[in-house]
């Protein structure tokens, strides 16, 4: 570890200078020789570094989204070459090269802050050995050696001997309890961050090398922290625990507000967005407009959660636009009330008639037959001339013709009228 830290000695002076500047501020509040002054200086260093890495983190998010857009193509390659793993890997790499994406982009923030980590380790190791380093002079060195965090010296390690720890003004028990607790918290926070990413913010419908990479990091990083943590000074453990907590909070924010398409986090996000839009009738945040714009642009390639979101807006009489906004749907009628206000009516939509039973259809057919017969008879009587009736009565009729004509007109001979029975389809 000392050899690795020495490779980053070029950044030792800037890191030590930043720590000294923060120590000057906190020393005026808590005292220059207290653990609070030196501990908060290290925490402030972490926050400053992570703020500077935010553009890199945004780039990482964009690269991850680009990887998600390739999911359908990856699935096709997996299905096409499912029996040839080598050809499958070659086609995957070819796809990455053509699209300009990199599956290792998630490691960029870790790689970017590693020089600061090893530079801080080099500074704290010099404090533990009593050597001035960077801008830390002899007076600052003595102040840092007196600083204790929960009873453990800033430069003490888990594996330090009793004589080394006593020289720093502490006991072995205090040092090992504090360092063990920090190692456990550091490993647990790292594991929770990766597990949250794997269970909530990954599209599980397609298995990609990116998912395998994240699954590997979920178990590898906590083990690495547990193994190497016993060789870290307390100050370095404070640094790494702080950056893990920052990463965990940052990841929770991204999962809640900008989830990966097709993940469980997206389903929860779109459900919340549907309730918000149907209640207010519009989208206010720029990030929400960006997500809705991307969903509209997908068209038929939308996943299950995105289709459910679009259908939910349609049921509420709203429609998502290409620019990410939401307007009232034209398919829903708007009625004008008496007081001049507009009210959406569901009655404007065409209602489908309820299906009738067989008995209702038969009774309805009989009634229709009666009305038709009566109407036709009345019409024939009204249209026929008065002079034609006696002439028709005088004409001789063939046997059976009257009966047949009466039967055809729906009349029963010598009895009450009988309606025509409905034709059975």
Short mmCIF file of C-alpha atoms in Angstrom, two decimals:
data_model
loop_
_atom_site.label_atom_id
_atom_site.label_comp_id
_atom_site.label_asym_id
_atom_site.label_seq_id
_atom_site.Cartn_x
_atom_site.Cartn_y
_atom_site.Cartn_z
CA UNK A 1 0.00 0.00 0.00
CA UNK A 2 2.89 2.38 0.74
CA UNK A 3 4.26 1.73 -2.75
CA UNK A 4 0.90 2.50 -4.35
CA UNK A 5 0.51 5.65 -2.28
CA UNK A 6 3.95 6.85 -3.28
CA UNK A 7 2.92 6.64 -6.93
CA UNK A 8 0.33 9.35 -6.23
CA UNK A 9 2.73 11.57 -4.27
CA UNK A 10 2.34 14.26 -6.97
CA UNK A 11 -1.11 15.05 -5.57
CA UNK A 12 -0.07 14.83 -1.92
CA UNK A 13 0.72 18.54 -1.63
CA UNK A 14 -2.69 19.73 -2.97
CA UNK A 15 -4.53 17.27 -0.72
CA UNK A 16 -2.55 18.26 2.38
CA UNK A 17 -3.10 21.94 1.56
CA UNK A 18 -6.90 21.47 1.36
CA UNK A 19 -6.90 19.61 4.69
CA UNK A 20 -4.91 22.37 6.36
CA UNK A 21 -7.30 25.06 5.07
CA UNK A 22 -10.33 23.21 6.43
CA UNK A 23 -8.45 22.56 9.70
CA UNK A 24 -7.87 26.28 10.11
CA UNK A 25 -11.62 26.90 9.93
CA UNK A 26 -12.73 24.03 12.16
CA UNK A 27 -9.82 24.55 14.57
CA UNK A 28 -11.10 28.01 15.35
CA UNK A 29 -14.45 26.48 16.34
CA UNK A 30 -13.59 23.17 18.07
CA UNK A 31 -9.90 23.69 18.92
CA UNK A 32 -6.88 22.91 16.72
CA UNK A 33 -5.90 19.66 18.49
CA UNK A 34 -9.35 18.03 18.64
CA UNK A 35 -10.55 15.10 16.63
CA UNK A 36 -13.55 17.15 15.48
CA UNK A 37 -11.32 19.67 13.74
CA UNK A 38 -9.25 17.06 11.89
CA UNK A 39 -12.13 14.65 11.30
CA UNK A 40 -14.40 17.32 9.82
CA UNK A 41 -11.49 18.48 7.67
CA UNK A 42 -11.30 15.02 6.13
CA UNK A 43 -15.10 14.89 5.67
CA UNK A 44 -15.03 18.31 3.99
CA UNK A 45 -12.27 17.05 1.68
CA UNK A 46 -14.53 14.19 0.61
CA UNK A 47 -17.46 16.52 -0.06
CA UNK A 48 -15.26 18.86 -2.10
CA UNK A 49 -13.91 15.99 -4.20
CA UNK A 50 -17.35 14.52 -4.82
CA UNK A 51 -18.74 17.90 -5.86
CA UNK A 52 -15.92 18.19 -8.38
CA UNK A 53 -16.78 14.71 -9.65
CA UNK A 54 -20.46 15.54 -10.30
CA UNK A 55 -19.87 16.20 -14.04
CA UNK A 56 -18.20 12.81 -14.26
CA UNK A 57 -21.12 11.27 -12.43
CA UNK A 58 -23.55 12.85 -14.91
CA UNK A 59 -21.47 11.41 -17.73
CA UNK A 60 -21.68 8.03 -16.04
CA UNK A 61 -25.49 8.30 -15.88
CA UNK A 62 -25.67 9.20 -19.58
CA UNK A 63 -23.43 6.26 -20.47
CA UNK A 64 -25.65 3.98 -18.41
CA UNK A 65 -28.74 5.28 -20.22
CA UNK A 66 -26.99 4.65 -23.53
CA UNK A 67 -26.40 1.10 -22.42
CA UNK A 68 -30.10 0.77 -21.67
CA UNK A 69 -31.05 1.87 -25.18
CA UNK A 70 -29.03 -1.06 -26.51
CA UNK A 71 -30.99 -3.58 -24.47
CA UNK A 72 -33.24 -4.73 -27.37
CA UNK A 73 -30.23 -5.25 -29.64
CA UNK A 74 -28.41 -7.12 -26.87
CA UNK A 75 -31.41 -9.37 -26.40
CA UNK A 76 -31.47 -10.18 -30.12
CA UNK A 77 -27.76 -11.04 -30.05
CA UNK A 78 -28.26 -13.29 -27.03
CA UNK A 79 -31.12 -15.15 -28.68
CA UNK A 80 -29.28 -15.47 -31.99
CA UNK A 81 -26.02 -16.77 -30.53
CA UNK A 82 -27.27 -18.42 -27.35
CA UNK A 83 -25.26 -21.56 -28.11
CA UNK A 84 -22.07 -19.73 -29.10
CA UNK A 85 -20.76 -17.66 -26.18
CA UNK A 86 -17.64 -16.54 -28.01
CA UNK A 87 -19.56 -15.20 -31.00
CA UNK A 88 -22.03 -13.61 -28.61
CA UNK A 89 -19.23 -11.71 -26.85
CA UNK A 90 -17.76 -10.61 -30.18
CA UNK A 91 -21.09 -9.25 -31.37
CA UNK A 92 -21.60 -7.46 -28.05
CA UNK A 93 -18.22 -5.74 -28.33
CA UNK A 94 -18.99 -4.80 -31.91
CA UNK A 95 -22.28 -3.26 -30.79
CA UNK A 96 -20.50 -1.27 -28.05
CA UNK A 97 -17.99 0.02 -30.56
CA UNK A 98 -20.63 1.07 -33.11
CA UNK A 99 -22.76 2.87 -30.50
CA UNK A 100 -19.81 4.45 -28.69
CA UNK A 101 -20.75 3.06 -25.26
CA UNK A 102 -18.55 1.47 -22.63
CA UNK A 103 -19.82 -1.10 -20.10
CA UNK A 104 -17.05 -0.08 -17.68
CA UNK A 105 -18.28 3.51 -17.43
CA UNK A 106 -19.76 2.85 -13.98
CA UNK A 107 -16.25 2.55 -12.58
CA UNK A 108 -15.20 6.04 -13.69
CA UNK A 109 -16.02 7.86 -10.39
CA UNK A 110 -14.09 5.27 -8.40
CA UNK A 111 -11.08 5.49 -10.71
CA UNK A 112 -11.19 9.30 -10.66
CA UNK A 113 -11.11 9.61 -6.88
CA UNK A 114 -8.51 6.89 -6.30
CA UNK A 115 -5.56 9.36 -6.59
CA UNK A 116 -7.08 11.49 -3.80
CA UNK A 117 -7.63 8.38 -1.69
CA UNK A 118 -4.02 7.20 -1.96
CA UNK A 119 -2.71 10.75 -1.47
CA UNK A 120 -4.68 11.04 1.77
CA UNK A 121 -3.37 7.64 2.83
CA UNK A 122 0.15 8.88 2.16
CA UNK A 123 -0.45 12.01 4.27
CA UNK A 124 -1.94 10.09 7.22
CA UNK A 125 0.78 7.46 7.04
CA UNK A 126 3.36 10.26 7.33
CA UNK A 127 1.52 11.60 10.39
CA UNK A 128 1.57 8.13 11.96
CA UNK A 129 5.31 7.76 11.38
CA UNK A 130 6.01 11.31 12.61
CA UNK A 131 7.15 12.70 9.25
CA UNK A 132 6.16 16.05 7.78
CA UNK A 133 4.59 15.74 4.37
CA UNK A 134 3.21 18.24 1.87
CA UNK A 135 2.31 21.51 3.58
CA UNK A 136 1.93 19.84 7.00
CA UNK A 137 4.77 21.24 9.10
CA UNK A 138 6.00 20.08 12.50
CA UNK A 139 3.39 21.98 14.53
CA UNK A 140 0.51 20.65 12.45
CA UNK A 141 2.04 17.18 12.66
CA UNK A 142 2.01 17.27 16.47
CA UNK A 143 -1.57 18.60 16.46
CA UNK A 144 -2.74 15.81 14.17
CA UNK A 145 -1.04 13.14 16.33
CA UNK A 146 -2.95 14.41 19.36
CA UNK A 147 -6.33 14.27 17.58
CA UNK A 148 -8.59 11.37 18.55
CA UNK A 149 -11.84 10.25 16.92
CA UNK A 150 -13.98 8.44 19.48
CA UNK A 151 -10.84 7.59 21.43
CA UNK A 152 -8.83 6.35 18.42
CA UNK A 153 -5.88 8.41 17.08
CA UNK A 154 -6.26 9.78 13.58
CA UNK A 155 -3.21 7.87 12.30
CA UNK A 156 -3.76 4.57 14.19
CA UNK A 157 -4.50 1.27 12.39
CA UNK A 158 -6.29 -1.91 13.40
CA UNK A 159 -3.09 -3.99 13.23
CA UNK A 160 -0.88 -1.53 15.16
CA UNK A 161 0.92 -2.93 18.15
CA UNK A 162 0.23 -1.84 21.70
CA UNK A 163 3.45 0.19 21.89
CA UNK A 164 2.63 2.08 18.69
CA UNK A 165 -0.88 2.88 19.88
CA UNK A 166 0.36 3.95 23.33
CA UNK A 167 2.82 6.31 21.67
CA UNK A 168 -0.19 8.02 20.07
CA UNK A 169 -1.92 8.32 23.46
CA UNK A 170 -4.58 5.56 23.13
CA UNK A 171 -5.26 1.91 23.90
CA UNK A 172 -5.39 -1.06 21.53
CA UNK A 173 -8.98 -1.83 22.54
CA UNK A 174 -10.24 1.63 21.62
CA UNK A 175 -8.43 1.58 18.30
CA UNK A 176 -9.68 -1.86 17.27
CA UNK A 177 -13.27 -1.22 18.33
CA UNK A 178 -13.43 2.06 16.41
CA UNK A 179 -11.67 0.71 13.31
CA UNK A 180 -13.76 -2.50 13.25
CA UNK A 181 -16.98 -0.51 13.51
CA UNK A 182 -15.90 1.78 10.68
CA UNK A 183 -14.91 -1.16 8.48
CA UNK A 184 -18.28 -2.83 9.03
CA UNK A 185 -20.17 0.39 8.24
CA UNK A 186 -18.00 1.02 5.22
CA UNK A 187 -18.58 -2.47 3.79
CA UNK A 188 -22.29 -2.44 4.61
CA UNK A 189 -22.88 0.93 2.93
CA UNK A 190 -21.04 -0.24 -0.19
CA UNK A 191 -23.02 -3.49 -0.31
CA UNK A 192 -26.35 -1.68 0.18
CA UNK A 193 -25.55 0.78 -2.61
CA UNK A 194 -24.76 -1.98 -5.10
CA UNK A 195 -27.69 -4.14 -4.03
CA UNK A 196 -30.07 -1.22 -4.37
CA UNK A 197 -28.74 -0.67 -7.87
CA UNK A 198 -29.18 -4.35 -8.81
CA UNK A 199 -32.63 -4.91 -7.33
CA UNK A 200 -34.35 -1.60 -8.15
CA UNK A 201 -32.55 0.21 -10.94
CA UNK A 202 -31.70 -2.51 -13.48
CA UNK A 203 -33.82 -3.86 -16.31
CA UNK A 204 -34.02 -7.53 -15.37
CA UNK A 205 -35.62 -8.59 -18.67
CA UNK A 206 -32.24 -8.62 -20.42
CA UNK A 207 -29.03 -10.08 -19.05
CA UNK A 208 -26.02 -8.06 -20.14
CA UNK A 209 -22.33 -7.86 -19.19
CA UNK A 210 -23.22 -4.65 -17.39
CA UNK A 211 -25.50 -6.56 -15.02
CA UNK A 212 -22.85 -9.21 -14.44
CA UNK A 213 -20.34 -6.47 -13.70
CA UNK A 214 -22.61 -4.80 -11.16
CA UNK A 215 -23.39 -8.13 -9.52
CA UNK A 216 -19.69 -8.85 -9.22
CA UNK A 217 -18.97 -5.43 -7.71
CA UNK A 218 -21.78 -5.93 -5.20
CA UNK A 219 -19.79 -8.74 -3.55
CA UNK A 220 -16.21 -7.82 -4.45
CA UNK A 221 -16.07 -4.27 -3.08
CA UNK A 222 -17.33 -5.06 0.46
CA UNK A 223 -14.83 -7.90 0.71
CA UNK A 224 -12.04 -5.61 -0.49
CA UNK A 225 -12.96 -2.98 2.10
CA UNK A 226 -13.05 -5.58 4.84
CA UNK A 227 -9.64 -7.00 3.86
CA UNK A 228 -7.79 -3.75 3.22
CA UNK A 229 -9.61 -1.81 5.92
CA UNK A 230 -7.51 -3.33 8.68
CA UNK A 231 -4.47 -1.67 7.07
CA UNK A 232 -6.09 1.77 6.74
CA UNK A 233 -5.50 4.53 9.30
CA UNK A 234 -8.55 5.86 11.11
CA UNK A 235 -8.44 9.03 9.01
CA UNK A 236 -8.60 7.03 5.78
CA UNK A 237 -11.52 5.02 7.16
CA UNK A 238 -13.30 8.30 7.88
CA UNK A 239 -12.63 9.37 4.30
CA UNK A 240 -13.88 6.14 2.74
CA UNK A 241 -16.93 5.83 5.01
CA UNK A 242 -17.93 9.39 4.11
CA UNK A 243 -17.57 8.80 0.38
CA UNK A 244 -19.60 5.58 0.64
CA UNK A 245 -22.42 7.38 2.44
CA UNK A 246 -22.30 10.13 -0.21
CA UNK A 247 -22.47 7.53 -2.99
CA UNK A 248 -25.40 5.78 -1.30
CA UNK A 249 -27.37 9.03 -0.97
CA UNK A 250 -26.52 10.03 -4.52
CA UNK A 251 -27.66 6.66 -5.83
CA UNK A 252 -30.92 6.85 -3.89
CA UNK A 253 -31.60 10.27 -5.41
CA UNK A 254 -30.97 8.99 -8.94
CA UNK A 255 -33.14 5.91 -8.44
CA UNK A 256 -35.99 8.02 -7.07
CA UNK A 257 -35.90 10.78 -9.69
CA UNK A 258 -34.25 9.31 -12.80
CA UNK A 259 -34.69 5.51 -12.78
CA UNK A 260 -33.46 3.10 -15.40
CA UNK A 261 -36.10 2.19 -18.05
CA UNK A 262 -37.65 -1.20 -17.43
CA UNK A 263 -36.64 -1.36 -13.77
CA UNK A 264 -38.80 -1.59 -10.66
CA UNK A 265 -37.76 1.94 -9.80
CA UNK A 266 -39.23 3.17 -13.09
CA UNK A 267 -42.53 1.43 -12.35
CA UNK A 268 -42.75 3.19 -8.98
CA UNK A 269 -41.67 6.52 -10.49
CA UNK A 270 -44.22 6.43 -13.33
CA UNK A 271 -46.95 5.47 -10.88
CA UNK A 272 -46.14 8.54 -8.78
CA UNK A 273 -45.92 10.69 -11.90
CA UNK A 274 -49.30 9.46 -13.13
CA UNK A 275 -50.98 10.44 -9.86
CA UNK A 276 -49.28 13.84 -9.90
CA UNK A 277 -50.17 14.63 -13.52
CA UNK A 278 -53.79 13.48 -13.25
CA UNK A 279 -54.21 15.59 -10.11
CA UNK A 280 -52.57 18.80 -11.39
CA UNK A 281 -53.11 18.31 -15.12
CA UNK A 282 -49.57 19.30 -16.08
CA UNK A 283 -45.88 18.55 -15.66
CA UNK A 284 -43.79 21.17 -13.89
CA UNK A 285 -40.25 19.80 -13.49
CA UNK A 286 -37.77 19.79 -16.33
CA UNK A 287 -36.54 16.30 -15.40
CA UNK A 288 -40.11 14.96 -15.63
CA UNK A 289 -40.56 16.54 -19.06
CA UNK A 290 -37.32 14.91 -20.22
CA UNK A 291 -38.54 11.48 -19.12
CA UNK A 292 -41.98 11.91 -20.71
CA UNK A 293 -40.34 13.16 -23.90
CA UNK A 294 -38.19 10.03 -24.05
CA UNK A 295 -41.23 7.80 -23.48
CA UNK A 296 -43.21 9.47 -26.28
CA UNK A 297 -40.25 9.20 -28.67
CA UNK A 298 -40.04 5.42 -28.15
CA UNK A 299 -43.40 4.77 -29.77
CA UNK A 300 -43.97 1.03 -30.14
CA UNK A 301 -40.73 0.24 -28.32
CA UNK A 302 -42.15 1.28 -24.95
CA UNK A 303 -41.87 -1.20 -22.13
CA UNK A 304 -44.74 -2.43 -19.97
CA UNK A 305 -44.48 0.37 -17.38
CA UNK A 306 -44.30 3.11 -20.02
CA UNK A 307 -47.37 1.77 -21.85
CA UNK A 308 -49.23 1.67 -18.56
CA UNK A 309 -48.26 5.30 -17.95
CA UNK A 310 -49.54 6.41 -21.38
CA UNK A 311 -52.80 4.46 -20.89
CA UNK A 312 -53.26 6.01 -17.46
CA UNK A 313 -53.03 9.48 -18.96
CA UNK A 314 -55.53 8.53 -21.68
CA UNK A 315 -58.06 7.32 -19.12
CA UNK A 316 -57.73 10.66 -17.33
CA UNK A 317 -58.41 12.53 -20.59
CA UNK A 318 -54.77 13.61 -21.04
CA UNK A 319 -52.20 13.02 -23.76
CA UNK A 320 -48.40 13.21 -23.61
CA UNK A 321 -46.77 15.41 -26.25
CA UNK A 322 -43.46 15.09 -28.09
CA UNK A 323 -41.96 18.01 -26.13
CA UNK A 324 -42.64 16.30 -22.79
CA UNK A 325 -45.72 18.31 -21.86
CA UNK A 326 -49.21 16.98 -21.16
CA UNK A 327 -52.42 18.39 -22.65
CA UNK A 328 -56.09 17.46 -22.58
CA UNK A 329 -56.95 14.71 -25.02
CA UNK A 330 -59.16 15.65 -27.98
CA UNK A 331 -60.93 12.29 -27.86
CA UNK A 332 -62.69 13.24 -24.62
CA UNK A 333 -65.73 15.47 -25.06
CA UNK A 334 -66.06 18.71 -23.14
CA UNK A 335 -69.55 19.93 -22.35
CA UNK A 336 -70.54 23.51 -21.55
CA UNK A 337 -72.51 23.88 -18.35
CA UNK A 338 -75.13 26.48 -17.60
CA UNK A 339 -72.82 28.69 -15.52
CA UNK A 340 -70.32 28.91 -18.35
CA UNK A 341 -67.78 26.42 -17.00
CA UNK A 342 -66.56 23.40 -18.92
CA UNK A 343 -67.12 19.90 -17.64
CA UNK A 344 -65.93 16.66 -19.16
CA UNK A 345 -68.78 14.27 -19.82
CA UNK A 346 -68.49 10.58 -20.33
CA UNK A 347 -71.96 10.53 -21.94
CA UNK A 348 -70.49 12.11 -25.07
CA UNK A 349 -68.84 8.82 -25.83
CA UNK A 350 -70.89 6.31 -27.79
CA UNK A 351 -72.39 3.72 -25.49
CA UNK A 352 -72.63 0.11 -26.59
CA UNK A 353 -76.15 -1.40 -25.99
CA UNK A 354 -76.45 -4.13 -23.42
CA UNK A 355 -76.91 -7.63 -24.76
CA UNK A 356 -80.51 -8.85 -24.33
CA UNK A 357 -81.58 -12.31 -23.24
CA UNK A 358 -83.47 -14.68 -25.56
CA UNK A 359 -86.81 -14.01 -23.82
CA UNK A 360 -86.30 -10.25 -24.15
CA UNK A 361 -85.44 -10.60 -27.84
CA UNK A 362 -88.56 -12.75 -28.49
CA UNK A 363 -90.90 -10.40 -26.60
CA UNK A 364 -89.38 -7.44 -28.37
CA UNK A 365 -89.81 -9.18 -31.73
CA UNK A 366 -93.46 -9.92 -31.04
CA UNK A 367 -94.18 -6.33 -30.13
CA UNK A 368 -92.42 -5.17 -33.25
CA UNK A 369 -94.44 -7.64 -35.34
CA UNK A 370 -97.73 -6.38 -33.90
CA UNK A 371 -96.84 -2.79 -34.58
CA UNK A 372 -95.70 -3.61 -38.11
CA UNK A 373 -98.89 -5.57 -38.91
CA UNK A 374 -101.16 -2.90 -37.54
CA UNK A 375 -99.34 -0.17 -39.36
CA UNK A 376 -99.36 -2.04 -42.68
CA UNK A 377 -103.10 -2.80 -42.39
CA UNK A 378 -103.95 0.75 -41.52
CA UNK A 379 -101.83 1.99 -44.37
CA UNK A 380 -103.42 -0.35 -46.89
CA UNK A 381 -106.90 0.68 -45.70
CA UNK A 382 -106.04 4.31 -45.95
CA UNK A 383 -104.49 4.05 -49.40
CA UNK A 384 -107.22 1.91 -50.94
CA UNK A 385 -110.05 3.92 -52.64
CA UNK A 386 -113.50 3.70 -51.21
CA UNK A 387 -114.99 2.62 -54.54
CA UNK A 388 -112.65 -0.28 -54.90
CA UNK A 389 -113.84 -2.02 -51.77
CA UNK A 390 -117.31 -3.05 -53.04
CA UNK A 391 -115.89 -4.10 -56.34
CA UNK A 392 -113.40 -6.31 -54.64
CA UNK A 393 -116.13 -7.81 -52.54
CA UNK A 394 -118.21 -8.74 -55.61
CA UNK A 395 -115.39 -10.61 -57.31
CA UNK A 396 -115.56 -14.40 -56.84
CA UNK A 397 -112.83 -15.96 -54.82
CA UNK A 398 -111.21 -19.28 -55.34
CA UNK A 399 -111.48 -21.86 -52.61
CA UNK A 400 -108.69 -21.45 -50.15
CA UNK A 401 -107.53 -18.14 -51.52
CA UNK A 402 -109.12 -16.17 -48.72
CA UNK A 403 -107.68 -18.42 -46.13
CA UNK A 404 -104.25 -18.17 -47.68
CA UNK A 405 -104.42 -14.41 -47.96
CA UNK A 406 -105.58 -14.08 -44.39
CA UNK A 407 -102.81 -16.35 -43.21
CA UNK A 408 -100.30 -14.34 -45.18
CA UNK A 409 -101.56 -11.09 -43.65
CA UNK A 410 -101.18 -12.54 -40.18
CA UNK A 411 -104.94 -12.96 -39.48
CA UNK A 412 -106.62 -16.04 -38.04
CA UNK A 413 -109.81 -17.18 -39.72
CA UNK A 414 -112.85 -16.47 -37.62
CA UNK A 415 -110.86 -15.60 -34.56
CA UNK A 416 -108.66 -12.97 -32.97
CA UNK A 417 -105.64 -11.61 -34.71
CA UNK A 418 -102.39 -13.45 -34.25
CA UNK A 419 -99.09 -11.59 -34.61
CA UNK A 420 -96.37 -12.89 -36.80
CA UNK A 421 -93.80 -14.90 -35.00
CA UNK A 422 -90.28 -13.42 -35.26
CA UNK A 423 -87.97 -15.12 -37.68
CA UNK A 424 -85.32 -17.14 -35.95
CA UNK A 425 -81.87 -16.37 -37.11
#
